[in-house]
Amino acid sequence: MNSANTIGKWLFLVLILGPAIALNAQQENQKSDSLPKLGSADQVDNRLELDQIVQEPLLELNFLSPYFEFKKRVKTKTGLSFATEYSSLFVGTNADLGEGNASSGIWKFYGSWDLVGRESGNSGALVYKVEHRHKYGAIPPKSLGLGMGYVGFISPPFSNDGWRWTNLYWRQRFMKGRISLVAGFLDVTDFFDVYALASPWMHFSNFTFSTGAAAINVPNDAYLGLAAGGWLTDKVYAIAGFGDINSDPTDIFNGFDTFFNTNEYFKHVEVGITSSKDYMLLDNIHVSFWQRDATSATGDPNGWGLVFSATKYIKETYLPFFRYAYTKDAGSLLQHSISTGLGYQPIQGSHLLGFGLNWGQVNETTFQEGLDDQITLELFYRLQLSSKVAITPDVQYMINPALNPEQSSIFLYSLRARIVL
C-alpha cells in the first residue's frame, strides 16, 4: 500500500471530520460543554484528574495535604499541573523455560501546562511525561512472556529502557472541549482502542486485556504524529490519527528524521458511542480500524486490522466487557483474539476486582503455522491503601503456551505497587 496515498486519505478524513463536528456542536444545547475529555485513563490530563477522586481508601496521608494544596495553587496561578509516581512489579511463575521470575520499577514525572486560552475552555497545553524504567533482577517483566514460551507480554511497560520520553506534545481544544487536536510525540494507546480496564498500571497485567488485545503491533511510545477527535453528538465520538512507527522513546528527536525520511506509519480511526457522557470510559462501544506499513528496521510486514470493544456499566458497580481483535500480518503476536471478563467496583474510584478470559490464535506470519491456540485467565484485586498508594496482587493461568512444548499450562503470580504524588 502506498504510504503517501494512505496518509492523504486519513488526513482527508480528519479534515472533513472537524467541520462536521463543529456544525453539530453549534446545534447542541450549551450543557454539552461538559462532555468528558477524549483519551484513555492514562492520558496525562485524565490521569491527573482521576487520581484526585479516589474514594474510601483504607487510610489517608494527611501530612501530605500542604504539598497538594501547593500544587493546586500553582495550577490556579500558572496553568501548570504536575505529578510524580513510582510503580513496582514483582512476578513469579512455575515455567520450566526462562528465568522463572522478573521484577522492575518505573519512575514517572508528568503533567500539562495550559499556556493558551485557560479561561475560554479552548485551552492549548504542552503535555509531557518522562520516565526511568529499570529492572531489579535478571530480567524485567516485559521479557518474561516469550522467555517462558508464552506468545504474549506481561506488563510490557515494565522494561529496562532506562531514561525515556513517553509524551511531549501540544494539545489544543476547540468548541469548549468538543474537539481536540494533539501533535508531537504521543503514546498511541492514549487515543486508540480505549476502554475502562486497559491500564497496565491500574488494571490487568496481561497484554491480551490491554490495547488491541495483543492482536496489534502497537508502535513505541513517543511516536511522532498527530491525532484529532471530537464529539459528533453528546454520545457519539470519533478519533483518527497517524504517526511514525520507527519511534525510539530513548532518543525521541530522531523521530523527525524517520518521520520525514523513512516514511513508515501507523494510522488509525475509531468511532464509538457511550450511553452517558459521564461514563465515557465505563459504558462504551467502539470499532477501531488501523493500518501499519512494513518496517525496515525490524522486518515486520505491512498489515491492517480492527478491534470491536463493548463495555457496559451496570448499577454503577459491575463492568462486563467483550473485545474482539483481528489482524492481517503486521508483525503482531496474535491474529485473532477474544477477551471477555468483569470488573467489580462497588464504589467508583475505590478498590477494584477484575477477572478476564482470553482466547488467542498466534499470528502465523510472525511465528509459524500450526501452533496451539492459547487460553489466558487473569484475576487481580487493586487495594487502595490511601488515595495515593495502591497495591495489586494478581494471578494468571496460561493454557497451551504456544512456544513451550514442555508444559501444557503455566501459573503466574505477581504483586504491583503504585504511589503517586
CSV table of N, CA and C in Angstrom, one decimal, residues 22 33 37 41 54 60 64 102 109 126 134 170 175 179 191 218 242 250 279 284 294 312 319 377 388 395 399 417:
chain,number,residue,atom,x,y,z
A,22,ALA,N,-18.0,20.4,14.3
A,22,ALA,CA,-18.3,21.8,14.7
A,22,ALA,C,-19.7,22.2,14.4
A,33,ASP,N,-21.3,21.3,26.8
A,33,ASP,CA,-19.9,21.8,27.0
A,33,ASP,C,-19.2,20.9,28.1
A,37,LYS,N,-13.4,14.6,28.4
A,37,LYS,CA,-12.2,14.7,27.5
A,37,LYS,C,-12.0,13.3,26.9
A,41,ALA,N,-7.6,6.4,30.3
A,41,ALA,CA,-7.4,6.8,31.7
A,41,ALA,C,-6.0,7.2,32.0
A,54,VAL,N,-10.1,9.4,44.2
A,54,VAL,CA,-10.1,8.1,44.8
A,54,VAL,C,-11.0,8.2,46.1
A,60,GLU,N,-5.6,7.6,55.1
A,60,GLU,CA,-5.2,8.8,54.4
A,60,GLU,C,-3.9,9.4,54.9
A,64,LEU,N,0.5,15.0,53.9
A,64,LEU,CA,0.9,15.5,52.6
A,64,LEU,C,0.0,16.6,52.1
A,102,ALA,N,10.6,-12.3,37.4
A,102,ALA,CA,11.0,-11.0,36.9
A,102,ALA,C,10.5,-9.9,37.8
A,109,PHE,N,7.5,11.4,35.8
A,109,PHE,CA,7.2,12.7,36.1
A,109,PHE,C,6.4,13.3,34.9
A,126,LEU,N,1.0,22.3,26.7
A,126,LEU,CA,2.1,21.4,26.5
A,126,LEU,C,2.0,20.2,27.4
A,134,HIS,N,13.5,0.5,34.9
A,134,HIS,CA,14.6,-0.3,35.3
A,134,HIS,C,14.2,-1.6,35.9
A,170,TRP,N,1.7,18.9,21.9
A,170,TRP,CA,0.8,20.1,22.1
A,170,TRP,C,-0.6,19.5,22.0
A,175,MET,N,-14.2,24.4,20.5
A,175,MET,CA,-15.6,24.3,20.8
A,175,MET,C,-15.8,23.8,22.3
A,179,ILE,N,-13.9,19.3,20.5
A,179,ILE,CA,-12.9,18.9,19.5
A,179,ILE,C,-11.5,19.0,20.1
A,191,PHE,N,-5.0,7.3,22.7
A,191,PHE,CA,-6.0,7.8,21.8
A,191,PHE,C,-6.6,6.7,20.8
A,218,VAL,N,1.6,-2.6,18.2
A,218,VAL,CA,1.4,-1.1,18.6
A,218,VAL,C,2.8,-0.4,18.5
A,242,PHE,N,-2.3,9.4,12.9
A,242,PHE,CA,-1.2,8.6,12.4
A,242,PHE,C,0.1,9.1,13.0
A,250,THR,N,13.8,6.5,23.8
A,250,THR,CA,15.1,6.8,24.4
A,250,THR,C,15.8,7.9,23.6
A,279,TYR,N,-19.9,8.6,31.7
A,279,TYR,CA,-19.3,7.3,31.7
A,279,TYR,C,-18.7,6.9,30.4
A,284,ASN,N,-19.2,1.9,27.0
A,284,ASN,CA,-18.6,2.3,25.7
A,284,ASN,C,-18.7,1.2,24.7
A,294,ALA,N,5.0,-1.7,6.3
A,294,ALA,CA,6.2,-2.5,6.6
A,294,ALA,C,7.3,-1.7,7.3
A,312,LYS,N,-20.1,-2.3,29.5
A,312,LYS,CA,-21.4,-1.9,30.0
A,312,LYS,C,-21.3,-1.7,31.5
A,319,LEU,N,-18.8,-4.1,35.7
A,319,LEU,CA,-18.3,-3.7,34.4
A,319,LEU,C,-17.9,-4.9,33.5
A,377,LEU,N,-6.2,-16.7,31.6
A,377,LEU,CA,-7.1,-16.2,32.6
A,377,LEU,C,-6.3,-15.4,33.6
A,388,LYS,N,-3.4,7.8,47.5
A,388,LYS,CA,-2.1,7.9,46.7
A,388,LYS,C,-1.3,6.7,46.6
A,395,VAL,N,-3.0,-13.0,39.8
A,395,VAL,CA,-2.7,-14.3,39.4
A,395,VAL,C,-3.1,-14.5,37.9
A,399,ILE,N,-3.0,-21.5,29.4
A,399,ILE,CA,-3.1,-22.9,28.9
A,399,ILE,C,-2.6,-22.9,27.5
A,417,ALA,N,2.8,-2.4,43.0
A,417,ALA,CA,2.5,-1.3,43.9
A,417,ALA,C,2.7,0.0,43.2
